[in-house]
mmCIF file of C-alpha atoms in Angstrom:
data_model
loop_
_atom_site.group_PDB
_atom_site.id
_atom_site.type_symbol
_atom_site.label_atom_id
_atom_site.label_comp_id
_atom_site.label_asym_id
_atom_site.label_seq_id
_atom_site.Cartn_x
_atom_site.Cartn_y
_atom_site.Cartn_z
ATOM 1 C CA UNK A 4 89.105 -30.770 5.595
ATOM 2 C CA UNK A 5 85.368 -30.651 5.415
ATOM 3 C CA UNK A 6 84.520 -33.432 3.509
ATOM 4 C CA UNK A 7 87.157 -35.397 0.445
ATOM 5 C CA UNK A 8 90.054 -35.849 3.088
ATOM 6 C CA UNK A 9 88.288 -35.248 6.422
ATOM 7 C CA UNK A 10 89.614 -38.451 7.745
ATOM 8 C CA UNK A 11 92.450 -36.900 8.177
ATOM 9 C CA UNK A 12 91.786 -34.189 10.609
ATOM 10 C CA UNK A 13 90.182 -35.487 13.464
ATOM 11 C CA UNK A 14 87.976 -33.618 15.946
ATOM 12 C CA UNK A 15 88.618 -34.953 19.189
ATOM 13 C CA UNK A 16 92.283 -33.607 18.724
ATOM 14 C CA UNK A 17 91.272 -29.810 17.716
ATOM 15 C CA UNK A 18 88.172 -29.685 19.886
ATOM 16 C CA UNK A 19 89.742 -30.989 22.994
ATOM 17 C CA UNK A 20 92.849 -28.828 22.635
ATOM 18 C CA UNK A 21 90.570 -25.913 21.930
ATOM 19 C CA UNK A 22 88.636 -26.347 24.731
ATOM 20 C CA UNK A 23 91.118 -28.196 26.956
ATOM 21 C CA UNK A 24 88.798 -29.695 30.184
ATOM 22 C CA UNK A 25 86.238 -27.339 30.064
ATOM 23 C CA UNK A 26 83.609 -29.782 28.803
ATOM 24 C CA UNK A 27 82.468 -33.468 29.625
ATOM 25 C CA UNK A 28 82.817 -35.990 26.676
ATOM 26 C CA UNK A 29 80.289 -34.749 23.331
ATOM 27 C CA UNK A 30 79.681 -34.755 20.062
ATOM 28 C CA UNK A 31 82.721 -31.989 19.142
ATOM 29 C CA UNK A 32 84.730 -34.469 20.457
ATOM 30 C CA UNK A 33 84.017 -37.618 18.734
ATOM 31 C CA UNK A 34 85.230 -38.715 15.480
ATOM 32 C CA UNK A 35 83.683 -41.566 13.024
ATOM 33 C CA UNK A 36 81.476 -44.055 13.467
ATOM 34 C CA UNK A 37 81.463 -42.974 17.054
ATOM 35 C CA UNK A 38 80.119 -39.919 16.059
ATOM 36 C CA UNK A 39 77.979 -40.887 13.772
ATOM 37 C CA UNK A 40 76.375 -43.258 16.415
ATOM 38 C CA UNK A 41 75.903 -40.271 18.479
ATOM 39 C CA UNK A 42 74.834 -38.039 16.144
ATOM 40 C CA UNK A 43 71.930 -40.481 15.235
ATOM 41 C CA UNK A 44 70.370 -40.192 18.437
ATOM 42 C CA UNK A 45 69.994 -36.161 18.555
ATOM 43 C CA UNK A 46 69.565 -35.647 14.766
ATOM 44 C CA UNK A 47 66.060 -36.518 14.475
ATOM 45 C CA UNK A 48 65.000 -33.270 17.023
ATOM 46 C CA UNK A 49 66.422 -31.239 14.454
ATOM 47 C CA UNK A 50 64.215 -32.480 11.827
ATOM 48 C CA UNK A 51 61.581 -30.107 9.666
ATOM 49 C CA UNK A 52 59.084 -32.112 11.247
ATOM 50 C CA UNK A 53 60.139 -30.683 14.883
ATOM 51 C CA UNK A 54 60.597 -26.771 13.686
ATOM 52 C CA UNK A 55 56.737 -26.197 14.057
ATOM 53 C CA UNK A 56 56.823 -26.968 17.697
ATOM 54 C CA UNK A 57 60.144 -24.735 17.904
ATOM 55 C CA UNK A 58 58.822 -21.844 16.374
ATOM 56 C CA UNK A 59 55.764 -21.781 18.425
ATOM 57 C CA UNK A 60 58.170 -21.538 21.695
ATOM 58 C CA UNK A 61 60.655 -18.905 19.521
ATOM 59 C CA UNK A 62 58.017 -16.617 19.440
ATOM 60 C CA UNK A 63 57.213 -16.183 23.218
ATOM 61 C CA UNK A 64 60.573 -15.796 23.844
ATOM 62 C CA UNK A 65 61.147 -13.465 21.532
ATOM 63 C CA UNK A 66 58.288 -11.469 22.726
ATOM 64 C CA UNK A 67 59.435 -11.947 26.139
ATOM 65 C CA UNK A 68 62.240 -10.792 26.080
ATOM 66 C CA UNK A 69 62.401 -7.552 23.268
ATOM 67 C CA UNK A 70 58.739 -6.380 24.442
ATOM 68 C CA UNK A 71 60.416 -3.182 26.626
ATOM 69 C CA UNK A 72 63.032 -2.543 24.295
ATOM 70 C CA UNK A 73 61.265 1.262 22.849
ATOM 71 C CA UNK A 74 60.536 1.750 26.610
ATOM 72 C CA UNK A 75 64.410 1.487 27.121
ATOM 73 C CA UNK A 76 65.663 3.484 24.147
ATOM 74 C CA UNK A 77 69.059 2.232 23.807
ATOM 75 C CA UNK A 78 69.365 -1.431 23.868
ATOM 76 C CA UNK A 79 72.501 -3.488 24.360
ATOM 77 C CA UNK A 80 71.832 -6.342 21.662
ATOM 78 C CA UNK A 81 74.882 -8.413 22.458
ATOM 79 C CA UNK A 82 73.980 -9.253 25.905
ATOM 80 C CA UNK A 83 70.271 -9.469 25.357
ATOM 81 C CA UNK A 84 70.966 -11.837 22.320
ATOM 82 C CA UNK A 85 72.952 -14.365 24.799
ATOM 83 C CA UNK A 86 70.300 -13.995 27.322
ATOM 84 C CA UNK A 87 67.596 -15.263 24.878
ATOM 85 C CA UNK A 88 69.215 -17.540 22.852
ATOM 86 C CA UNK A 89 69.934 -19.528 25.903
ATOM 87 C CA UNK A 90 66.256 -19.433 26.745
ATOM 88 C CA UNK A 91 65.556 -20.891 23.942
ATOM 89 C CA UNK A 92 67.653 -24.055 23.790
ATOM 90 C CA UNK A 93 67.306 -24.928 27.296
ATOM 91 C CA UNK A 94 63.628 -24.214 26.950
ATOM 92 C CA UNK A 95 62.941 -25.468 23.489
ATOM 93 C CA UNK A 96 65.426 -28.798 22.674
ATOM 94 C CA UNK A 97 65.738 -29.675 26.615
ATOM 95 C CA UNK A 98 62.574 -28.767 28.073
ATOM 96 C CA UNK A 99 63.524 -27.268 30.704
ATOM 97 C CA UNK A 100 61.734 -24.604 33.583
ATOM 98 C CA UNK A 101 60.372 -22.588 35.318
ATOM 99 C CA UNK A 102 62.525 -19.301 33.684
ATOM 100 C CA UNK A 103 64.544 -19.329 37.207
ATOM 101 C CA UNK A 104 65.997 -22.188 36.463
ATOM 102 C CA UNK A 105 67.125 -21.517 32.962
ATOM 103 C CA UNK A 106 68.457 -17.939 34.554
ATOM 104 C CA UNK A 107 70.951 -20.107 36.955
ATOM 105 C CA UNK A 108 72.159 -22.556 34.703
ATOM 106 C CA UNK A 109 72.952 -19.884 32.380
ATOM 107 C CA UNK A 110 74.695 -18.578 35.063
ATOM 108 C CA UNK A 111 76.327 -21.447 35.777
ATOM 109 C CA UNK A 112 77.647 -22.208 31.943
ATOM 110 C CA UNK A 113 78.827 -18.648 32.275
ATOM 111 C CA UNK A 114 81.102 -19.705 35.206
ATOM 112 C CA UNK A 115 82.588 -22.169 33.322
ATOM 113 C CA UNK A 116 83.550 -20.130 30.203
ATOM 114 C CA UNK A 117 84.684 -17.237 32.214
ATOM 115 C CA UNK A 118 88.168 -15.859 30.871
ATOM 116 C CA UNK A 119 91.119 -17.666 32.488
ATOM 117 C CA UNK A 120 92.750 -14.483 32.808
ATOM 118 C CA UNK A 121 90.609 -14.290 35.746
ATOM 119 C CA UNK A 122 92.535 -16.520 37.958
ATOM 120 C CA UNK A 123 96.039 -16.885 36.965
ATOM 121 C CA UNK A 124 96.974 -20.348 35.633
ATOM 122 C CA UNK A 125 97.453 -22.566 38.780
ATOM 123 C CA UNK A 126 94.001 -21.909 39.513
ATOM 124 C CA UNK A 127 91.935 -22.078 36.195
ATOM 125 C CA UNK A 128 92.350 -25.719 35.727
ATOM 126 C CA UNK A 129 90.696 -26.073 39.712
ATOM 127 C CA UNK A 130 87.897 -23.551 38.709
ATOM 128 C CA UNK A 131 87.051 -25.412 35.981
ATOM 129 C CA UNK A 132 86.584 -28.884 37.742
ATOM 130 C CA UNK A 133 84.593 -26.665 40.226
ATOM 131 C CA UNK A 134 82.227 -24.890 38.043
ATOM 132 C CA UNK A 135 81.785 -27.870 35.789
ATOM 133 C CA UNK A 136 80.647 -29.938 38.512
ATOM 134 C CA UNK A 137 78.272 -27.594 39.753
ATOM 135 C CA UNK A 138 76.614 -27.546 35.743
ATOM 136 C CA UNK A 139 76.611 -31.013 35.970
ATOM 137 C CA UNK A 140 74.505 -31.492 39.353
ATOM 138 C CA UNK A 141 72.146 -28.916 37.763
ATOM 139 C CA UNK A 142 71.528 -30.416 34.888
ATOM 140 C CA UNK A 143 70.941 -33.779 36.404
ATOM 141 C CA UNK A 144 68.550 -32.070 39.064
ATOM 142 C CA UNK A 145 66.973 -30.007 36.127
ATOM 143 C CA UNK A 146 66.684 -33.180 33.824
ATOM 144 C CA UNK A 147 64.912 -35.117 36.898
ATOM 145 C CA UNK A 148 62.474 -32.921 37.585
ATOM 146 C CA UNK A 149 61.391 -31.346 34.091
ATOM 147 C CA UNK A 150 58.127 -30.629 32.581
ATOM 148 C CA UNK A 151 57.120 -32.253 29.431
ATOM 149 C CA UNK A 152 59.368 -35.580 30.130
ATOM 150 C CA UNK A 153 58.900 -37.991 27.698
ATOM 151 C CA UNK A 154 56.593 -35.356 25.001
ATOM 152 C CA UNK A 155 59.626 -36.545 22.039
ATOM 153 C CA UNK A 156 61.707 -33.573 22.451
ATOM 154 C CA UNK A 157 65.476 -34.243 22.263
ATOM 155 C CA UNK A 158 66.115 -34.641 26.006
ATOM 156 C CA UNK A 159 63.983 -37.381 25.579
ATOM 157 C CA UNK A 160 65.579 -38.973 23.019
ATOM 158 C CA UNK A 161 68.822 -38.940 24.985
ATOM 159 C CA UNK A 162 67.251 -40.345 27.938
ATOM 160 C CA UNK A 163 65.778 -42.850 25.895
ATOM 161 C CA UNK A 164 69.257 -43.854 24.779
ATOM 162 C CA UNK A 165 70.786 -43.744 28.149
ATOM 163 C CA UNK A 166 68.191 -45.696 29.759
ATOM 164 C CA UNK A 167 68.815 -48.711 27.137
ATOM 165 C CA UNK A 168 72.525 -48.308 27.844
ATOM 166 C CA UNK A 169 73.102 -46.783 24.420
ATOM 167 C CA UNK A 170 74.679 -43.456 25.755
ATOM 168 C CA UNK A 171 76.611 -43.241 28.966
ATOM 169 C CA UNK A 172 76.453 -40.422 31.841
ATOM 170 C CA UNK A 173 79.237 -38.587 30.727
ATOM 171 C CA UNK A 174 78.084 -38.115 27.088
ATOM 172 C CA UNK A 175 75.036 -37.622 28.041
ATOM 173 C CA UNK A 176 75.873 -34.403 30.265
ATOM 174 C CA UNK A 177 78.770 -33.602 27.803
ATOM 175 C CA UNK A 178 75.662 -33.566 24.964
ATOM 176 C CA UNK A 179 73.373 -31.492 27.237
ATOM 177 C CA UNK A 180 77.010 -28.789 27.941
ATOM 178 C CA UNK A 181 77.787 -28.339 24.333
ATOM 179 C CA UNK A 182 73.935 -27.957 22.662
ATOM 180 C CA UNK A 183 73.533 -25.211 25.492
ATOM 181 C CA UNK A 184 76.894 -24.038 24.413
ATOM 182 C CA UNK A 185 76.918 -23.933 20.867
ATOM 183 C CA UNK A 186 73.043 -23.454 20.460
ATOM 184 C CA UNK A 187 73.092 -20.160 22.074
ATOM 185 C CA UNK A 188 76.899 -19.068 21.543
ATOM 186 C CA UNK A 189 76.795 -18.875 17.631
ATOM 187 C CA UNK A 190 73.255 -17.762 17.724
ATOM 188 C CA UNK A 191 74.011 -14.726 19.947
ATOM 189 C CA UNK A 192 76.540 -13.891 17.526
ATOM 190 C CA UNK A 193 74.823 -14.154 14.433
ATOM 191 C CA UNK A 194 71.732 -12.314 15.283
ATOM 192 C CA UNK A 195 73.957 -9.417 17.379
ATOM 193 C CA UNK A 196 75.658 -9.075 14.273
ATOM 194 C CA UNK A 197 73.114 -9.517 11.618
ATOM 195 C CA UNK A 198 70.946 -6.484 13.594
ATOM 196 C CA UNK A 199 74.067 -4.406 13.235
ATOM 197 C CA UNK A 200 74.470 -4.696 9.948
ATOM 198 C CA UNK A 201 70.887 -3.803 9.176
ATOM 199 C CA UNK A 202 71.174 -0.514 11.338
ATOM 200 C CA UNK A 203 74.011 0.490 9.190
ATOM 201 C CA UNK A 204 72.679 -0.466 6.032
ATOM 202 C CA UNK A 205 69.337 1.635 6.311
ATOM 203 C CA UNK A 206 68.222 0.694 2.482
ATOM 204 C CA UNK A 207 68.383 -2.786 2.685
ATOM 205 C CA UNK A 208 66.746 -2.773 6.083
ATOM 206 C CA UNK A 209 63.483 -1.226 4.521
ATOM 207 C CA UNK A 210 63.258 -3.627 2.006
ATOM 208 C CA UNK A 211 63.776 -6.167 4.946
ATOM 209 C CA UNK A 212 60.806 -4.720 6.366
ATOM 210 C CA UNK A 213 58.720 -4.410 3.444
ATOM 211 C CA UNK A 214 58.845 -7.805 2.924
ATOM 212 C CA UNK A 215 58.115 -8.756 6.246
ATOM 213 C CA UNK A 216 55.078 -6.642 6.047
ATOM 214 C CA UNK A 217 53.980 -7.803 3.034
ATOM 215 C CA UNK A 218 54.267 -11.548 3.981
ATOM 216 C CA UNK A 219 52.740 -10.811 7.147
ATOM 217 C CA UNK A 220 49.673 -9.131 5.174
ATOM 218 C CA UNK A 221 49.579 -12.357 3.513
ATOM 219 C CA UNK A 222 50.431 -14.983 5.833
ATOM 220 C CA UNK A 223 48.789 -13.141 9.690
ATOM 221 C CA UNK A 224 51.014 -11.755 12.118
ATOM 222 C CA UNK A 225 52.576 -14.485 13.740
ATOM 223 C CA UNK A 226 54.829 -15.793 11.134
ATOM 224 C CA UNK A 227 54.694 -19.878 10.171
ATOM 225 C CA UNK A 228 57.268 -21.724 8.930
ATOM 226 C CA UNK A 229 55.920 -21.071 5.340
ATOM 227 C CA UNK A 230 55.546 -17.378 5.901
ATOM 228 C CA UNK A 231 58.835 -17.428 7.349
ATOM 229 C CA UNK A 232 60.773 -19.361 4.031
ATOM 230 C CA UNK A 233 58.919 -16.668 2.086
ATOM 231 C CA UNK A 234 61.075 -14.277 3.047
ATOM 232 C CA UNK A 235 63.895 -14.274 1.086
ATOM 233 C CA UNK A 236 65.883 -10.674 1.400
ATOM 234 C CA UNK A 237 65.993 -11.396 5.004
ATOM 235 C CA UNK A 238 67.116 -14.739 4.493
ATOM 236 C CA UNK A 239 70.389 -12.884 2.463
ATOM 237 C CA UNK A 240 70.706 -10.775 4.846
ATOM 238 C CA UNK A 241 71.161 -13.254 7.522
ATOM 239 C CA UNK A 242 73.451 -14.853 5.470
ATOM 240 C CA UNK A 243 75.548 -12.284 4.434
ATOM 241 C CA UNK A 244 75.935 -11.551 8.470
ATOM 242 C CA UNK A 245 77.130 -14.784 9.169
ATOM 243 C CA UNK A 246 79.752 -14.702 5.654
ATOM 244 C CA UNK A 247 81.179 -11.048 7.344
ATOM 245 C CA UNK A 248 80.806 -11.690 10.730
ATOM 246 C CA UNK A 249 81.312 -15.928 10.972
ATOM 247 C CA UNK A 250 80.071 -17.028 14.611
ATOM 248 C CA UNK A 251 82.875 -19.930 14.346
ATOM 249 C CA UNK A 252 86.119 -17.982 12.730
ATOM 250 C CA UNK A 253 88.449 -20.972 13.570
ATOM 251 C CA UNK A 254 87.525 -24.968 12.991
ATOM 252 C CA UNK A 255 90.255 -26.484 14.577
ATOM 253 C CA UNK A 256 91.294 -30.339 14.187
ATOM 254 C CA UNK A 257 94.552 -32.718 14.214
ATOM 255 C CA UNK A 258 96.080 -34.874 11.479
ATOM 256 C CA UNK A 259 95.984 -37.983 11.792
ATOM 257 C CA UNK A 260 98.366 -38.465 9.034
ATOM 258 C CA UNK A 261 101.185 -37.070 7.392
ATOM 259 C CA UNK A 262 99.970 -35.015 4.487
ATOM 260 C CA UNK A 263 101.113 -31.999 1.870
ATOM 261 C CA UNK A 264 98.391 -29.688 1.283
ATOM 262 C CA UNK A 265 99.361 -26.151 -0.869
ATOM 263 C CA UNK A 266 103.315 -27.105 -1.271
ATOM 264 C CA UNK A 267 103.237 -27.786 2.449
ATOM 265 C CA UNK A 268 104.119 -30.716 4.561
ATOM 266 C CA UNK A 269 102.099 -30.918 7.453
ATOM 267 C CA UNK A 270 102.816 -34.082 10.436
ATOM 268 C CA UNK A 271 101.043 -36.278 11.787
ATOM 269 C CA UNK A 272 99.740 -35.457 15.432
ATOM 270 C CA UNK A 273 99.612 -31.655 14.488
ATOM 271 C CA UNK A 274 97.206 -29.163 15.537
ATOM 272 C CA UNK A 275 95.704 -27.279 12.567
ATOM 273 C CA UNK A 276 93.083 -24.867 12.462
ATOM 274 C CA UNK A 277 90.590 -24.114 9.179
ATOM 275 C CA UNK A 278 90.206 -20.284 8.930
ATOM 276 C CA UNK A 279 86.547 -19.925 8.535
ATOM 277 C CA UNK A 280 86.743 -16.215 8.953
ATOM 278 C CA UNK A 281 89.568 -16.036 6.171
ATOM 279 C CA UNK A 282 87.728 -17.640 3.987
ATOM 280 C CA UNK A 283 84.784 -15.582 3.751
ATOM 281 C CA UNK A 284 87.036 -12.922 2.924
ATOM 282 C CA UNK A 285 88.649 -14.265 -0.445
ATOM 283 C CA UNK A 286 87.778 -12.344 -3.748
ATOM 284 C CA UNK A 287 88.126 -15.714 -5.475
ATOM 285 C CA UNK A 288 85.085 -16.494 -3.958
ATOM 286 C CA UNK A 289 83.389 -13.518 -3.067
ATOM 287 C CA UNK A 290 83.029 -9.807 -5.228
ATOM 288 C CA UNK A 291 84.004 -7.078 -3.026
ATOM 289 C CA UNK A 292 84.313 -9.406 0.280
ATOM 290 C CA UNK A 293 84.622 -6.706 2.552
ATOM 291 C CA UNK A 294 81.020 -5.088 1.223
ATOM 292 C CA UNK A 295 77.691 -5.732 2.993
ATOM 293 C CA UNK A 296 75.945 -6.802 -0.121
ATOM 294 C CA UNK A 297 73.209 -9.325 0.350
ATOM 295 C CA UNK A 298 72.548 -9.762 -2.930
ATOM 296 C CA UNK A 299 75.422 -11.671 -3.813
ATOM 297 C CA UNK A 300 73.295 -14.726 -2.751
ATOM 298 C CA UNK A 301 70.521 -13.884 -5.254
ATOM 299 C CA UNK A 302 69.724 -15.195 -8.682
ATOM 300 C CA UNK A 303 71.860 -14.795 -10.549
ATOM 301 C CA UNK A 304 74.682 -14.004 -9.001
ATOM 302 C CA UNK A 305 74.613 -16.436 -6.418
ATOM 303 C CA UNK A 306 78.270 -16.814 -5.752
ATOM 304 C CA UNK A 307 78.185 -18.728 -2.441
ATOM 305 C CA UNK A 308 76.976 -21.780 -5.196
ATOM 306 C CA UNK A 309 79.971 -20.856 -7.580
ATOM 307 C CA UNK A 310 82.844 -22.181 -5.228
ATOM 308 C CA UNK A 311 82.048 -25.661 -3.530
ATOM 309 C CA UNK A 312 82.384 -24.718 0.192
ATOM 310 C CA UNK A 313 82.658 -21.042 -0.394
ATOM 311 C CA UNK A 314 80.200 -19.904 2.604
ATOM 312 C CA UNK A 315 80.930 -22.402 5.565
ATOM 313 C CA UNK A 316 79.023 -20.327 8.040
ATOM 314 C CA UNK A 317 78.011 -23.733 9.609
ATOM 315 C CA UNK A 318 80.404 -25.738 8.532
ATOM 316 C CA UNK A 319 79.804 -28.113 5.820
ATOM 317 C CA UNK A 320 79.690 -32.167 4.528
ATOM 318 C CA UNK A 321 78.437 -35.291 6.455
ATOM 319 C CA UNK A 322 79.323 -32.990 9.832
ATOM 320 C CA UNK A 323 77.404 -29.734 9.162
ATOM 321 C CA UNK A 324 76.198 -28.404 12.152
ATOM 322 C CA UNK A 325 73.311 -30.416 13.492
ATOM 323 C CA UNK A 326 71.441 -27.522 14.666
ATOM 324 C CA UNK A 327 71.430 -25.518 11.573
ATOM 325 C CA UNK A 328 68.098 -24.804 10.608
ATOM 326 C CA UNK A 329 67.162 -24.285 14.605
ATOM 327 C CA UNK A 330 69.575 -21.513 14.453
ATOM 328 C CA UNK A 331 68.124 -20.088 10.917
ATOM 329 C CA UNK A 332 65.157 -20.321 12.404
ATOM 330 C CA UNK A 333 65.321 -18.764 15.615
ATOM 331 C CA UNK A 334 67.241 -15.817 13.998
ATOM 332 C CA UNK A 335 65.053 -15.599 11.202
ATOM 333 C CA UNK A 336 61.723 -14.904 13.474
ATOM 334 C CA UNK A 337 63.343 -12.676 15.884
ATOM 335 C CA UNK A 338 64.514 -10.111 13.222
ATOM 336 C CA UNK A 339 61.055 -10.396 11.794
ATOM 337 C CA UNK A 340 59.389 -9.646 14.859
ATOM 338 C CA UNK A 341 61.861 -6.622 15.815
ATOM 339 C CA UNK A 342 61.712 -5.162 12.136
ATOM 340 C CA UNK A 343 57.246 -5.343 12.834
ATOM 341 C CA UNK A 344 57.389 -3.531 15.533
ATOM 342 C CA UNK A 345 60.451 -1.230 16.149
ATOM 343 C CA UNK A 346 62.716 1.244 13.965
ATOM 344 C CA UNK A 347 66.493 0.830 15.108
ATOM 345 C CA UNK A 348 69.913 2.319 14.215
ATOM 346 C CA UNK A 349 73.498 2.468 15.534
ATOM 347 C CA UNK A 350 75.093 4.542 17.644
ATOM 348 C CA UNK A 351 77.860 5.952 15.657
ATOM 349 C CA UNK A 352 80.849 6.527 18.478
ATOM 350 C CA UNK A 353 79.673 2.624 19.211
ATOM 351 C CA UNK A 354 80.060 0.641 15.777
ATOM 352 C CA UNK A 355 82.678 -1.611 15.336
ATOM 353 C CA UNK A 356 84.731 -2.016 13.011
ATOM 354 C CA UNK A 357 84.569 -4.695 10.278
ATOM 355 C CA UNK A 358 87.233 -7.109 10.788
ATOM 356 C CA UNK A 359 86.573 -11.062 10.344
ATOM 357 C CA UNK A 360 87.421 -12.185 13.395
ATOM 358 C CA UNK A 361 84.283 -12.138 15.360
ATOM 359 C CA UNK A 362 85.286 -14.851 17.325
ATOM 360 C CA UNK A 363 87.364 -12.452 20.039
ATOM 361 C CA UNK A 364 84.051 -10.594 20.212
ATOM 362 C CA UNK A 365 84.708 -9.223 23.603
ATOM 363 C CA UNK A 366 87.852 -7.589 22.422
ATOM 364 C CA UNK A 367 86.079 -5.976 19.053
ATOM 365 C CA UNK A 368 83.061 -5.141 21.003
ATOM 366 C CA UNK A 369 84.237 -4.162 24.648
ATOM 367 C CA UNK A 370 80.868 -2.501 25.237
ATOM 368 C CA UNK A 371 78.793 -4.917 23.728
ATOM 369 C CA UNK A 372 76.302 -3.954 20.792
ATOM 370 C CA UNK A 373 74.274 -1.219 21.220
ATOM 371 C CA UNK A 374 71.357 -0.143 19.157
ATOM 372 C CA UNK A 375 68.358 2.824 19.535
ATOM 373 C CA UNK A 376 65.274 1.202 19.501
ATOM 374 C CA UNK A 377 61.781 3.102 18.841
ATOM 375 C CA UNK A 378 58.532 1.610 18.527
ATOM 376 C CA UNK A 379 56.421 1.531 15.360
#
């Protein structure tokens, strides 16, 4: 699915059945050289050449936004993860401010996704056009009037190619809805979980922090890229959060031929949908699956390397999530900020339990995340 037969299972027909109308046309949507067309335009903001400037605007916001969190004790990490994560891809790949106007078009995203349950099905389909609309207009107003135009960021780059007629208007919103969507979505999740699994697993959290300590000794106290890839153990640990907990449990996509796949015929035209969740879970591939064990991705063991595809936290082949190393990033130098300057642990009538479906994260986590924060 992910790479020697991917021709056959096309993304427009699992992404727009997935998300029905809720989006304008994007990259999700598109399928070969279409895509790859596309995809040429925003790949080069994701670039190691671009994480520098990134990282620089990761660590205000992170600072921003966690410096009250001993003042407030007990810290809901769910919500504040969404909150921030969203700052930082409107903020960091779009340019876009003052902070109020990140605030409402969060808000307004959030009216978009809002459960359907909400308003019975003759009206969901209307609330959708509605609320969609309104993102648009805000986006267009926000993109008009940004600061930093033109400083190389991606917006830029997709102006660029819609001003020389290479992208069209609805791409070019439906670009602009999905990085804000999946930048900050899978994000939120990953870090949420990733500092819950660290509060519950209070030895390999202090070697966590003794390495960030160390390469902070070493390196200053505002981490740099290079102080930040010399920190391995947290690196596993992140990893093993998104292998327990994967931010995208379902990848789903049509055939677009007839095909038998494990003694089973599948048609053409169906809607099928690639367990990523599942397959984080197999003992084939992983020792003890079910275990919190970072480890497993250290010398020598390193078992995501003994299965091709074994950890598909972001996917994998020629369509591997364009913003991966954003999202290592950003994760990465938040949870080595909060381990510098704050002790935290779970709230034991408040832990969820571990089941790999993170996806329906409202159901597993009703109250959100909490955590008890102190400061060191």
């Amino acid at each position: 699915v992910l790479h020697t037969h991917r021709h056959l299972f096309a993304h427009a027909m699992g992404w727009r059945a997935y998300f029905g109308g809720m989006w304008n046309e994007n990259l999700l949507y598109l399928d070969g050289e279409e895509h790859a067309a596309h995809r040429r335009i925003l790949a080069p903001a994701f670039t190691t050449a671009h994480l520098g400037r990134y990282l620089a605007m990761m660590h205000t916001v992170v600072e921003e936004r966690t410096r009250d969190w001993g003042a407030r004790g007990t810290v809901e990490i769910r919500g504040e993860m969404r909150d921030l994560a969203f700052d930082v891809v409107a903020r960091g790949l779009l340019g876009f401010a003052p902070p109020e106007r990140v605030a409402a078009l969060h808000d307004l995203r959030n009216a978009v996704a809002r459960n359907p349950h909400s308003y019975g099905k003759a009206g969901y389909w209307a609330h959708i056009a509605a609320r969609r609309a309104a993102l648009n207009d805000a986006l267009r107003e926000a993109v008009a009037t940004r600061l930093g135009a033109g400083t190389g960021d991606l917006l830029g780059a997709m102006t660029a190619a819609q001003a020389g007629g290479v992208l069209d208007d609805e791409h070019f919103l439906g670009h602009m809805q999905v990085l804000l969507e999946a930048g900050h979505t899978t994000t939120m999740d990953m870090a949420t979980w990733a500092l819950g699994l660290l509060a519950t697993h209070p030895g390999y959290l202090e070697r966590a922090r003794a390495e960030v300590a160390q390469v902070a000794a070493e390196h200053g106290e505002v981490p740099t890229l290079a102080a930040l890839r010399a920190m391995p153990v947290l690196g596993r640990a992140i990893d093993e959060a998104g292998r327990l907990r994967t931010p995208v449990d379902t990848a789903p996509r049509g055939t677009t031929e007839a095909l038998h796949f494990a003694g089973y015929h599948i048609p053409q035209g169906m809607f099928v949908r690639l367990h990523l969740g599942a397959t984080h879970r197999l003992p084939t591939v992983f020792a003890e699956p079910d275990v919190f064990d970072p480890d497993r991705f250290a010398p020598p063991r390193q078992e995501d390397r003994r299965t091709p595809y074994g950890l598909v936290t972001f996917g994998g082949g020629p369509r591997i999530c364009i913003g991966l190393q954003f999202a290592q990033l950003e994760i990465k130098a938040l949870l080595a900020h909060l381990l510098r300057h704050y002790d935290f642990a779970p709230i034991p009538e408040m832990t969820p339990p571990n089941v790999y479906d993170p996806a329906m994260l409202d159901d597993s986590l009703p109250r959100g995340l909490p955590l008890r924060f102190t400061a060191r």
